Amino acid sequence: MPLLPNIPRLLDELAHLATISAHPAPAVTRVLFSEEDLTARAWLLTLAENAGLRTRSDSIGNLFITLPGSDPSLPAVATGSHTDAIPNAGAYDGVVGVLGGLEALRSIAESGETPRRSIELIMFTAEEPTRFGIGCLGSRMMAGTITADEARQLRDPNGISLEQLRPPQYSGDLAATRLTPGSYSHFIELHIEQGPHLEAAGIDIGLVEKIAAPAAFRLTFTGTGGHAGAVLMPGRHDAFLAAAETALAVETAALESGSPDTVGTTGVIEVKPGAINSIPCHALMEIDFRDTDLAARDAALIRIRQSAETICERRGVQLDWFLINSDPPALCSQEILAVAETHTTDLSYTSTRLISRAYHDSLFMARLCPTAMIFIPCLNGWSHRPDEFSSPQAIAKGTTLLAHTLLTLAAS
Amino acid sequence: MPLLPNIPRLLDELAHLATISAHPAPAVTRVLFSEEDLTARAWLLTLAENAGLRTRSDSIGNLFITLPGSDPSLPAVATGSHTDAIPNAGAYDGVVGVLGGLEALRSIAESGETPRRSIELIMFTAEEPTRFGIGCLGSRMMAGTITADEARQLRDPNGISLEQLRPPQYSGDLAATRLTPGSYSHFIELHIEQGPHLEAAGIDIGLVEKIAAPAAFRLTFTGTGGHAGAVLMPGRHDAFLAAAETALAVETAALESGSPDTVGTTGVIEVKPGAINSIPCHALMEIDFRDTDLAARDAALIRIRQSAETICERRGVQLDWFLINSDPPALCSQEILAVAETHTTDLSYTSTRLISRAYHDSLFMARLCPTAMIFIPCLNGWSHRPDEFSSPQAIAKGTTLLAHTLLTLAAS
């Protein structure tokens, strides 16, 4: 029986969620546990309850929306993504997987068919690293790659801890968020590609075989400040110049890694005192480095560290190197990919296999159960910017494929 | 008759002013028209009124504290400096010239001697460029190097205009702040050296012959954002990397200018969106560049601009170059220096002639009247940092010399 997601309803909901933002349209900003994040969460739960779905949350704020199966004793099939958004981002990253996932559940419920396994939509807490510098916080805690004790050490840039920020509705024991492998039978995430390949090739669906291995690290440079007019150049230990040189070394290491997929990005730079007439005495940089090739990535990281140490020694600047995270790549489930591919053919969609270079909650769900991802095209491959865009047709196809794939997996 | 400044009183006042700060001790932060700046201004006026001195202000918030002379129709002799402080600065930069100047006026008043010319202490508005990116705002407006119309265009980093920030007590016509040359007979500023020479040589007093030529400019780099995982390296137009490379070019231009006094500093860098997993689409840098040799400085500026343009063209990043200010050097008054030198000998202080590489209100007062500066040693040449320090002995000598020099000039 064909499932018929209500696409106008879904598009209306996508448009509404984009208005819950700390920055004016078209920008979307929803930072973990901000007023906007909490408003979006409450609105999502209301949508789910209005659709007759069950809702619950865990102590890190992951939300679970369940369509009960005929045999609820079996591990559920799950889908999900995130609704948080970095500053000045767009309306599709993460959100398509959450609202598309909700629409998939509703379309199954409205079809009258009862799946054997329960089907669960997960809205993961803080896929974006904006607040604590670490991405995929919710799925990491579910998979146990960050412990409750480690989570309690997290501080945002203002020094506020996760414990201080956690709202009362998520007040339980953090350790209880951890799940055991096998808690779900399958996990499949719908997401915009965040890359240009599907759009350029005119292909409807990307089936993700492998998720790249990301690492993130924070470098702090401590030099010597002073008045910009008074300290002559040879006597300087400028923390920002050491950082600037290191950022260029990150780029060089990515370009020369030998792997075409290596990407290195210095997305955060902050200097103190931050006055035009003062030599920076302190600089902080946060760097994201990824590859599908773990060996190439780790060799490049060693090279970056050596470069940073050489630069800092030459400049008389102290370097502090903090690894935020370093995750191995994930291989996707061939079983799920095969089911999705069959439905793609049935639905007359075109598809291709892809590699994901972006971080996803799927990377951590893959530690708990067989996992895969469905990508849909997005304009110019853009994401994390206000003009991020996926067409209604692309969203409709992704959501329809997700619904069919979930229903088939739930029958297994 | 020897003048006897009350040094314990002055030191108490220096210590008290340091507590009026937006950051905890030992840091001192007083940004233009912040609560701390307004509190410090009110306190200073109360001190002056308690000493029986006359006070007034102009429409940009320059404060004038006057000891009337026997012939008030003559142009006054003036001294002064600033009490604003960049974020996380120290307790001496500027402040020694204001509170030392106040003590000098009090010591003359308390001596019972009435000067022929009035003697005026000026607390200049916003010597530091923290809020509007332009330093010496008050003295520039007095000298007419920035017009009232230009001042009305100023915006702080939050887009707030000078007009919106100006408190009611400074609500008059901005154009009325401008003075005509000859409004004062002489100007002499007491200041910490902000360099290491006096301390290293064990000399009490530096008499400034020349003030270096500073230029300041703001560069904005507009590239292309995107997800850190999804955009491969060859397709990037990273605004921060273009900025980082340009900051290193500023350093190179300063090092290779051919003049040992050239200094170039990138003190401000801000990137957007500023998330670890986002390629920076926008970067802003503010650069300070100075020399005692105007030709060397301007040749270096041309070189920096060429480097920045080449870097941005290669990286596909758009560059916007905004010159905040570019000021010629000032020559100090030999007449004032000779008077100060005579008193130095009478007081048995050691002294030397110096060049100032830091910006000072004196640079602009020199356009209105004969001007000079008295420098006192400071620890390690440090300034613009919490551990900035000048000894009580150094402050006492500088203040005593200032008082005598003012009284002699006021008799002329």
PDB file of N, CA, C and O in Angstrom, chain B residues 64-124:
ATOM      1  N   PHE B  64      36.789  69.839  31.687  1.00  0.00           N
ATOM      2  CA  PHE B  64      37.768  70.895  31.889  1.00  0.00           C
ATOM      3  C   PHE B  64      37.729  71.317  33.356  1.00  0.00           C
ATOM      4  O   PHE B  64      36.657  71.642  33.875  1.00  0.00           O
ATOM      5  N   ILE B  65      38.891  71.294  34.006  1.00  0.00           N
ATOM      6  CA  ILE B  65      38.998  71.630  35.426  1.00  0.00           C
ATOM      7  C   ILE B  65      39.996  72.781  35.523  1.00  0.00           C
ATOM      8  O   ILE B  65      41.159  72.628  35.118  1.00  0.00           O
ATOM      9  N   THR B  66      39.552  73.915  36.032  1.00  0.00           N
ATOM     10  CA  THR B  66      40.340  75.142  35.885  1.00  0.00           C
ATOM     11  C   THR B  66      40.756  75.741  37.228  1.00  0.00           C
ATOM     12  O   THR B  66      39.928  75.878  38.136  1.00  0.00           O
ATOM     13  N   LEU B  67      42.032  76.087  37.290  1.00  0.00           N
ATOM     14  CA  LEU B  67      42.555  76.924  38.376  1.00  0.00           C
ATOM     15  C   LEU B  67      42.700  78.321  37.766  1.00  0.00           C
ATOM     16  O   LEU B  67      43.583  78.539  36.931  1.00  0.00           O
ATOM     17  N   PRO B  68      41.833  79.274  38.150  1.00  0.00           N
ATOM     18  CA  PRO B  68      41.855  80.576  37.470  1.00  0.00           C
ATOM     19  C   PRO B  68      43.146  81.336  37.729  1.00  0.00           C
ATOM     20  O   PRO B  68      43.675  81.320  38.842  1.00  0.00           O
ATOM     21  N   GLY B  69      43.645  82.002  36.713  1.00  0.00           N
ATOM     22  CA  GLY B  69      44.851  82.821  36.843  1.00  0.00           C
ATOM     23  C   GLY B  69      44.494  84.250  37.189  1.00  0.00           C
ATOM     24  O   GLY B  69      43.322  84.630  37.218  1.00  0.00           O
ATOM     25  N   SER B  70      45.538  85.063  37.402  1.00  0.00           N
ATOM     26  CA  SER B  70      45.298  86.472  37.744  1.00  0.00           C
ATOM     27  C   SER B  70      44.832  87.243  36.512  1.00  0.00           C
ATOM     28  O   SER B  70      44.196  88.274  36.616  1.00  0.00           O
ATOM     29  N   ASP B  71      45.152  86.743  35.315  1.00  0.00           N
ATOM     30  CA  ASP B  71      44.669  87.397  34.096  1.00  0.00           C
ATOM     31  C   ASP B  71      43.909  86.376  33.249  1.00  0.00           C
ATOM     32  O   ASP B  71      44.442  85.823  32.288  1.00  0.00           O
ATOM     33  N   PRO B  72      42.661  86.088  33.602  1.00  0.00           N
ATOM     34  CA  PRO B  72      41.909  85.024  32.921  1.00  0.00           C
ATOM     35  C   PRO B  72      41.585  85.369  31.475  1.00  0.00           C
ATOM     36  O   PRO B  72      41.064  84.527  30.744  1.00  0.00           O
ATOM     37  N   SER B  73      41.907  86.596  31.014  1.00  0.00           N
ATOM     38  CA  SER B  73      41.663  86.915  29.598  1.00  0.00           C
ATOM     39  C   SER B  73      42.723  86.271  28.694  1.00  0.00           C
ATOM     40  O   SER B  73      42.527  86.138  27.490  1.00  0.00           O
ATOM     41  N   LEU B  74      43.849  85.864  29.278  1.00  0.00           N
ATOM     42  CA  LEU B  74      44.909  85.218  28.480  1.00  0.00           C
ATOM     43  C   LEU B  74      44.553  83.759  28.209  1.00  0.00           C
ATOM     44  O   LEU B  74      43.892  83.117  29.024  1.00  0.00           O
ATOM     45  N   PRO B  75      45.007  83.222  27.064  1.00  0.00           N
ATOM     46  CA  PRO B  75      44.839  81.778  26.850  1.00  0.00           C
ATOM     47  C   PRO B  75      45.492  81.002  27.996  1.00  0.00           C
ATOM     48  O   PRO B  75      46.584  81.363  28.461  1.00  0.00           O
ATOM     49  N   ALA B  76      44.798  79.971  28.454  1.00  0.00           N
ATOM     50  CA  ALA B  76      45.296  79.188  29.587  1.00  0.00           C
ATOM     51  C   ALA B  76      46.421  78.258  29.169  1.00  0.00           C
ATOM     52  O   ALA B  76      46.576  77.910  27.994  1.00  0.00           O
ATOM     53  N   VAL B  77      47.218  77.849  30.155  1.00  0.00           N
ATOM     54  CA  VAL B  77      48.141  76.714  29.994  1.00  0.00           C
ATOM     55  C   VAL B  77      47.333  75.453  30.337  1.00  0.00           C
ATOM     56  O   VAL B  77      46.587  75.455  31.319  1.00  0.00           O
ATOM     57  N   ALA B  78      47.486  74.393  29.532  1.00  0.00           N
ATOM     58  CA  ALA B  78      46.673  73.199  29.788  1.00  0.00           C
ATOM     59  C   ALA B  78      47.538  71.962  29.981  1.00  0.00           C
ATOM     60  O   ALA B  78      48.660  71.864  29.475  1.00  0.00           O
ATOM     61  N   THR B  79      46.988  71.047  30.742  1.00  0.00           N
ATOM     62  CA  THR B  79      47.552  69.693  30.851  1.00  0.00           C
ATOM     63  C   THR B  79      46.379  68.733  30.774  1.00  0.00           C
ATOM     64  O   THR B  79      45.225  69.157  30.754  1.00  0.00           O
ATOM     65  N   GLY B  80      46.656  67.441  30.697  1.00  0.00           N
ATOM     66  CA  GLY B  80      45.536  66.503  30.675  1.00  0.00           C
ATOM     67  C   GLY B  80      45.887  65.194  30.017  1.00  0.00           C
ATOM     68  O   GLY B  80      46.980  65.025  29.448  1.00  0.00           O
ATOM     69  N   SER B  81      44.953  64.272  30.120  1.00  0.00           N
ATOM     70  CA  SER B  81      45.106  62.952  29.521  1.00  0.00           C
ATOM     71  C   SER B  81      43.722  62.293  29.588  1.00  0.00           C
ATOM     72  O   SER B  81      42.707  63.005  29.572  1.00  0.00           O
ATOM     73  N   HIS B  82      43.665  60.987  29.733  1.00  0.00           N
ATOM     74  CA  HIS B  82      42.358  60.315  29.636  1.00  0.00           C
ATOM     75  C   HIS B  82      42.179  59.336  30.785  1.00  0.00           C
ATOM     76  O   HIS B  82      43.156  58.846  31.364  1.00  0.00           O
ATOM     77  N   THR B  83      40.933  59.004  31.101  1.00  0.00           N
ATOM     78  CA  THR B  83      40.652  57.978  32.119  1.00  0.00           C
ATOM     79  C   THR B  83      39.964  56.759  31.532  1.00  0.00           C
ATOM     80  O   THR B  83      39.680  55.821  32.267  1.00  0.00           O
ATOM     81  N   ASP B  84      39.679  56.746  30.227  1.00  0.00           N
ATOM     82  CA  ASP B  84      39.080  55.517  29.681  1.00  0.00           C
ATOM     83  C   ASP B  84      40.162  54.458  29.545  1.00  0.00           C
ATOM     84  O   ASP B  84      41.360  54.755  29.492  1.00  0.00           O
ATOM     85  N   ALA B  85      39.770  53.204  29.574  1.00  0.00           N
ATOM     86  CA  ALA B  85      40.719  52.083  29.542  1.00  0.00           C
ATOM     87  C   ALA B  85      40.131  50.973  28.679  1.00  0.00           C
ATOM     88  O   ALA B  85      38.941  50.669  28.775  1.00  0.00           O
ATOM     89  N   ILE B  86      40.966  50.392  27.834  1.00  0.00           N
ATOM     90  CA  ILE B  86      40.530  49.266  27.000  1.00  0.00           C
ATOM     91  C   ILE B  86      40.209  48.067  27.897  1.00  0.00           C
ATOM     92  O   ILE B  86      40.597  48.034  29.061  1.00  0.00           O
ATOM     93  N   PRO B  87      39.507  47.068  27.382  1.00  0.00           N
ATOM     94  CA  PRO B  87      39.186  45.895  28.210  1.00  0.00           C
ATOM     95  C   PRO B  87      40.446  45.237  28.778  1.00  0.00           C
ATOM     96  O   PRO B  87      41.429  45.030  28.066  1.00  0.00           O
ATOM     97  N   ASN B  88      40.400  44.938  30.076  1.00  0.00           N
ATOM     98  CA  ASN B  88      41.499  44.257  30.761  1.00  0.00           C
ATOM     99  C   ASN B  88      42.814  45.016  30.685  1.00  0.00           C
ATOM    100  O   ASN B  88      43.870  44.426  30.455  1.00  0.00           O
ATOM    101  N   ALA B  89      42.737  46.305  30.871  1.00  0.00           N
ATOM    102  CA  ALA B  89      43.933  47.137  30.895  1.00  0.00           C
ATOM    103  C   ALA B  89      44.352  47.358  32.351  1.00  0.00           C
ATOM    104  O   ALA B  89      43.898  46.625  33.252  1.00  0.00           O
ATOM    105  N   GLY B  90      45.210  48.365  32.551  1.00  0.00           N
ATOM    106  CA  GLY B  90      45.752  48.594  33.881  1.00  0.00           C
ATOM    107  C   GLY B  90      45.349  49.932  34.463  1.00  0.00           C
ATOM    108  O   GLY B  90      44.463  50.618  33.940  1.00  0.00           O
ATOM    109  N   ALA B  91      46.021  50.322  35.543  1.00  0.00           N
ATOM    110  CA  ALA B  91      45.566  51.435  36.369  1.00  0.00           C
ATOM    111  C   ALA B  91      46.347  52.723  36.128  1.00  0.00           C
ATOM    112  O   ALA B  91      46.165  53.684  36.876  1.00  0.00           O
ATOM    113  N   TYR B  92      47.222  52.791  35.135  1.00  0.00           N
ATOM    114  CA  TYR B  92      48.138  53.931  35.016  1.00  0.00           C
ATOM    115  C   TYR B  92      48.049  54.681  33.694  1.00  0.00           C
ATOM    116  O   TYR B  92      48.163  55.911  33.678  1.00  0.00           O
ATOM    117  N   ASP B  93      47.851  53.948  32.598  1.00  0.00           N
ATOM    118  CA  ASP B  93      47.793  54.573  31.275  1.00  0.00           C
ATOM    119  C   ASP B  93      46.723  55.667  31.268  1.00  0.00           C
ATOM    120  O   ASP B  93      45.560  55.386  31.527  1.00  0.00           O
ATOM    121  N   GLY B  94      47.111  56.897  30.987  1.00  0.00           N
ATOM    122  CA  GLY B  94      46.157  58.009  30.927  1.00  0.00           C
ATOM    123  C   GLY B  94      45.843  58.575  32.292  1.00  0.00           C
ATOM    124  O   GLY B  94      45.951  59.790  32.527  1.00  0.00           O
ATOM    125  N   VAL B  95      45.506  57.687  33.203  1.00  0.00           N
ATOM    126  CA  VAL B  95      45.044  58.076  34.529  1.00  0.00           C
ATOM    127  C   VAL B  95      46.098  58.886  35.292  1.00  0.00           C
ATOM    128  O   VAL B  95      45.770  59.853  35.995  1.00  0.00           O
ATOM    129  N   VAL B  96      47.363  58.517  35.148  1.00  0.00           N
ATOM    130  CA  VAL B  96      48.438  59.257  35.826  1.00  0.00           C
ATOM    131  C   VAL B  96      48.452  60.714  35.362  1.00  0.00           C
ATOM    132  O   VAL B  96      48.673  61.631  36.157  1.00  0.00           O
ATOM    133  N   GLY B  97      48.159  60.931  34.096  1.00  0.00           N
ATOM    134  CA  GLY B  97      48.141  62.306  33.575  1.00  0.00           C
ATOM    135  C   GLY B  97      46.946  63.102  34.060  1.00  0.00           C
ATOM    136  O   GLY B  97      47.026  64.331  34.206  1.00  0.00           O
ATOM    137  N   VAL B  98      45.818  62.423  34.321  1.00  0.00           N
ATOM    138  CA  VAL B  98      44.616  63.131  34.787  1.00  0.00           C
ATOM    139  C   VAL B  98      44.715  63.387  36.295  1.00  0.00           C
ATOM    140  O   VAL B  98      44.602  64.523  36.747  1.00  0.00           O
ATOM    141  N   LEU B  99      44.941  62.326  37.064  1.00  0.00           N
ATOM    142  CA  LEU B  99      44.983  62.514  38.519  1.00  0.00           C
ATOM    143  C   LEU B  99      46.278  63.215  38.936  1.00  0.00           C
ATOM    144  O   LEU B  99      46.285  64.018  39.883  1.00  0.00           O
ATOM    145  N   GLY B 100      47.388  62.942  38.221  1.00  0.00           N
ATOM    146  CA  GLY B 100      48.628  63.680  38.466  1.00  0.00           C
ATOM    147  C   GLY B 100      48.434  65.153  38.107  1.00  0.00           C
ATOM    148  O   GLY B 100      48.937  66.053  38.804  1.00  0.00           O
ATOM    149  N   GLY B 101      47.710  65.411  37.043  1.00  0.00           N
ATOM    150  CA  GLY B 101      47.417  66.789  36.637  1.00  0.00           C
ATOM    151  C   GLY B 101      46.568  67.493  37.688  1.00  0.00           C
ATOM    152  O   GLY B 101      46.808  68.664  38.027  1.00  0.00           O
ATOM    153  N   LEU B 102      45.569  66.764  38.213  1.00  0.00           N
ATOM    154  CA  LEU B 102      44.728  67.345  39.264  1.00  0.00           C
ATOM    155  C   LEU B 102      45.579  67.682  40.488  1.00  0.00           C
ATOM    156  O   LEU B 102      45.455  68.765  41.071  1.00  0.00           O
ATOM    157  N   GLU B 103      46.474  66.762  40.862  1.00  0.00           N
ATOM    158  CA  GLU B 103      47.338  66.995  42.024  1.00  0.00           C
ATOM    159  C   GLU B 103      48.266  68.187  41.764  1.00  0.00           C
ATOM    160  O   GLU B 103      48.549  68.982  42.677  1.00  0.00           O
ATOM    161  N   ALA B 104      48.729  68.308  40.512  1.00  0.00           N
ATOM    162  CA  ALA B 104      49.582  69.455  40.168  1.00  0.00           C
ATOM    163  C   ALA B 104      48.807  70.760  40.373  1.00  0.00           C
ATOM    164  O   ALA B 104      49.323  71.714  40.975  1.00  0.00           O
ATOM    165  N   LEU B 105      47.564  70.811  39.884  1.00  0.00           N
ATOM    166  CA  LEU B 105      46.746  72.027  40.061  1.00  0.00           C
ATOM    167  C   LEU B 105      46.511  72.307  41.550  1.00  0.00           C
ATOM    168  O   LEU B 105      46.617  73.454  42.004  1.00  0.00           O
ATOM    169  N   ARG B 106      46.198  71.244  42.308  1.00  0.00           N
ATOM    170  CA  ARG B 106      45.952  71.445  43.740  1.00  0.00           C
ATOM    171  C   ARG B 106      47.209  71.950  44.439  1.00  0.00           C
ATOM    172  O   ARG B 106      47.150  72.806  45.325  1.00  0.00           O
ATOM    173  N   SER B 107      48.376  71.390  44.024  1.00  0.00           N
ATOM    174  CA  SER B 107      49.607  71.800  44.716  1.00  0.00           C
ATOM    175  C   SER B 107      49.914  73.268  44.425  1.00  0.00           C
ATOM    176  O   SER B 107      50.439  73.981  45.289  1.00  0.00           O
ATOM    177  N   ILE B 108      49.554  73.730  43.226  1.00  0.00           N
ATOM    178  CA  ILE B 108      49.758  75.152  42.914  1.00  0.00           C
ATOM    179  C   ILE B 108      48.782  75.994  43.734  1.00  0.00           C
ATOM    180  O   ILE B 108      49.166  76.992  44.360  1.00  0.00           O
ATOM    181  N   ALA B 109      47.514  75.556  43.766  1.00  0.00           N
ATOM    182  CA  ALA B 109      46.505  76.297  44.539  1.00  0.00           C
ATOM    183  C   ALA B 109      46.903  76.343  46.013  1.00  0.00           C
ATOM    184  O   ALA B 109      46.819  77.402  46.661  1.00  0.00           O
ATOM    185  N   GLU B 110      47.365  75.209  46.530  1.00  0.00           N
ATOM    186  CA  GLU B 110      47.690  75.133  47.960  1.00  0.00           C
ATOM    187  C   GLU B 110      48.976  75.890  48.301  1.00  0.00           C
ATOM    188  O   GLU B 110      49.229  76.199  49.473  1.00  0.00           O
ATOM    189  N   SER B 111      49.790  76.168  47.274  1.00  0.00           N
ATOM    190  CA  SER B 111      51.030  76.917  47.530  1.00  0.00           C
ATOM    191  C   SER B 111      50.734  78.392  47.832  1.00  0.00           C
ATOM    192  O   SER B 111      51.595  79.117  48.307  1.00  0.00           O
ATOM    193  N   GLY B 112      49.508  78.821  47.510  1.00  0.00           N
ATOM    194  CA  GLY B 112      49.148  80.206  47.744  1.00  0.00           C
ATOM    195  C   GLY B 112      49.508  81.120  46.589  1.00  0.00           C
ATOM    196  O   GLY B 112      49.119  82.287  46.549  1.00  0.00           O
ATOM    197  N   GLU B 113      50.258  80.602  45.625  1.00  0.00           N
ATOM    198  CA  GLU B 113      50.676  81.420  44.485  1.00  0.00           C
ATOM    199  C   GLU B 113      49.544  81.473  43.443  1.00  0.00           C
ATOM    200  O   GLU B 113      48.923  80.458  43.167  1.00  0.00           O
ATOM    201  N   THR B 114      49.259  82.599  42.891  1.00  0.00           N
ATOM    202  CA  THR B 114      48.261  82.706  41.825  1.00  0.00           C
ATOM    203  C   THR B 114      48.980  82.827  40.488  1.00  0.00           C
ATOM    204  O   THR B 114      49.749  83.792  40.280  1.00  0.00           O
ATOM    205  N   PRO B 115      48.781  81.871  39.593  1.00  0.00           N
ATOM    206  CA  PRO B 115      49.453  81.955  38.292  1.00  0.00           C
ATOM    207  C   PRO B 115      48.879  83.130  37.484  1.00  0.00           C
ATOM    208  O   PRO B 115      47.745  83.539  37.703  1.00  0.00           O
ATOM    209  N   ARG B 116      49.657  83.618  36.541  1.00  0.00           N
ATOM    210  CA  ARG B 116      49.159  84.721  35.694  1.00  0.00           C
ATOM    211  C   ARG B 116      48.091  84.178  34.738  1.00  0.00           C
ATOM    212  O   ARG B 116      46.958  84.636  34.726  1.00  0.00           O
ATOM    213  N   ARG B 117      48.453  83.165  33.974  1.00  0.00           N
ATOM    214  CA  ARG B 117      47.465  82.505  33.105  1.00  0.00           C
ATOM    215  C   ARG B 117      46.683  81.488  33.933  1.00  0.00           C
ATOM    216  O   ARG B 117      47.236  80.883  34.850  1.00  0.00           O
ATOM    217  N   SER B 118      45.446  81.255  33.558  1.00  0.00           N
ATOM    218  CA  SER B 118      44.716  80.138  34.156  1.00  0.00           C
ATOM    219  C   SER B 118      45.417  78.834  33.767  1.00  0.00           C
ATOM    220  O   SER B 118      46.068  78.752  32.719  1.00  0.00           O
ATOM    221  N   ILE B 119      45.277  77.825  34.621  1.00  0.00           N
ATOM    222  CA  ILE B 119      45.824  76.493  34.310  1.00  0.00           C
ATOM    223  C   ILE B 119      44.645  75.528  34.254  1.00  0.00           C
ATOM    224  O   ILE B 119      43.811  75.499  35.178  1.00  0.00           O
ATOM    225  N   GLU B 120      44.583  74.767  33.162  1.00  0.00           N
ATOM    226  CA  GLU B 120      43.394  73.939  32.950  1.00  0.00           C
ATOM    227  C   GLU B 120      43.804  72.470  32.775  1.00  0.00           C
ATOM    228  O   GLU B 120      44.716  72.160  32.019  1.00  0.00           O
ATOM    229  N   LEU B 121      43.102  71.626  33.488  1.00  0.00           N
ATOM    230  CA  LEU B 121      43.274  70.178  33.323  1.00  0.00           C
ATOM    231  C   LEU B 121      42.150  69.672  32.422  1.00  0.00           C
ATOM    232  O   LEU B 121      40.979  69.961  32.677  1.00  0.00           O
ATOM    233  N   ILE B 122      42.529  68.919  31.387  1.00  0.00           N
ATOM    234  CA  ILE B 122      41.514  68.375  30.475  1.00  0.00           C
ATOM    235  C   ILE B 122      41.474  66.856  30.607  1.00  0.00           C
ATOM    236  O   ILE B 122      42.506  66.182  30.534  1.00  0.00           O
ATOM    237  N   MET B 123      40.284  66.310  30.866  1.00  0.00           N
ATOM    238  CA  MET B 123      40.089  64.851  30.767  1.00  0.00           C
ATOM    239  C   MET B 123      39.441  64.629  29.403  1.00  0.00           C
ATOM    240  O   MET B 123      38.292  64.964  29.185  1.00  0.00           O
ATOM    241  N   PHE B 124      40.251  64.062  28.465  1.00  0.00           N
ATOM    242  CA  PHE B 124      39.782  63.914  27.093  1.00  0.00           C
ATOM    243  C   PHE B 124      38.859  62.692  26.945  1.00  0.00           C
ATOM    244  O   PHE B 124      39.144  61.615  27.496  1.00  0.00           O
TER     245      PHE B 124
END
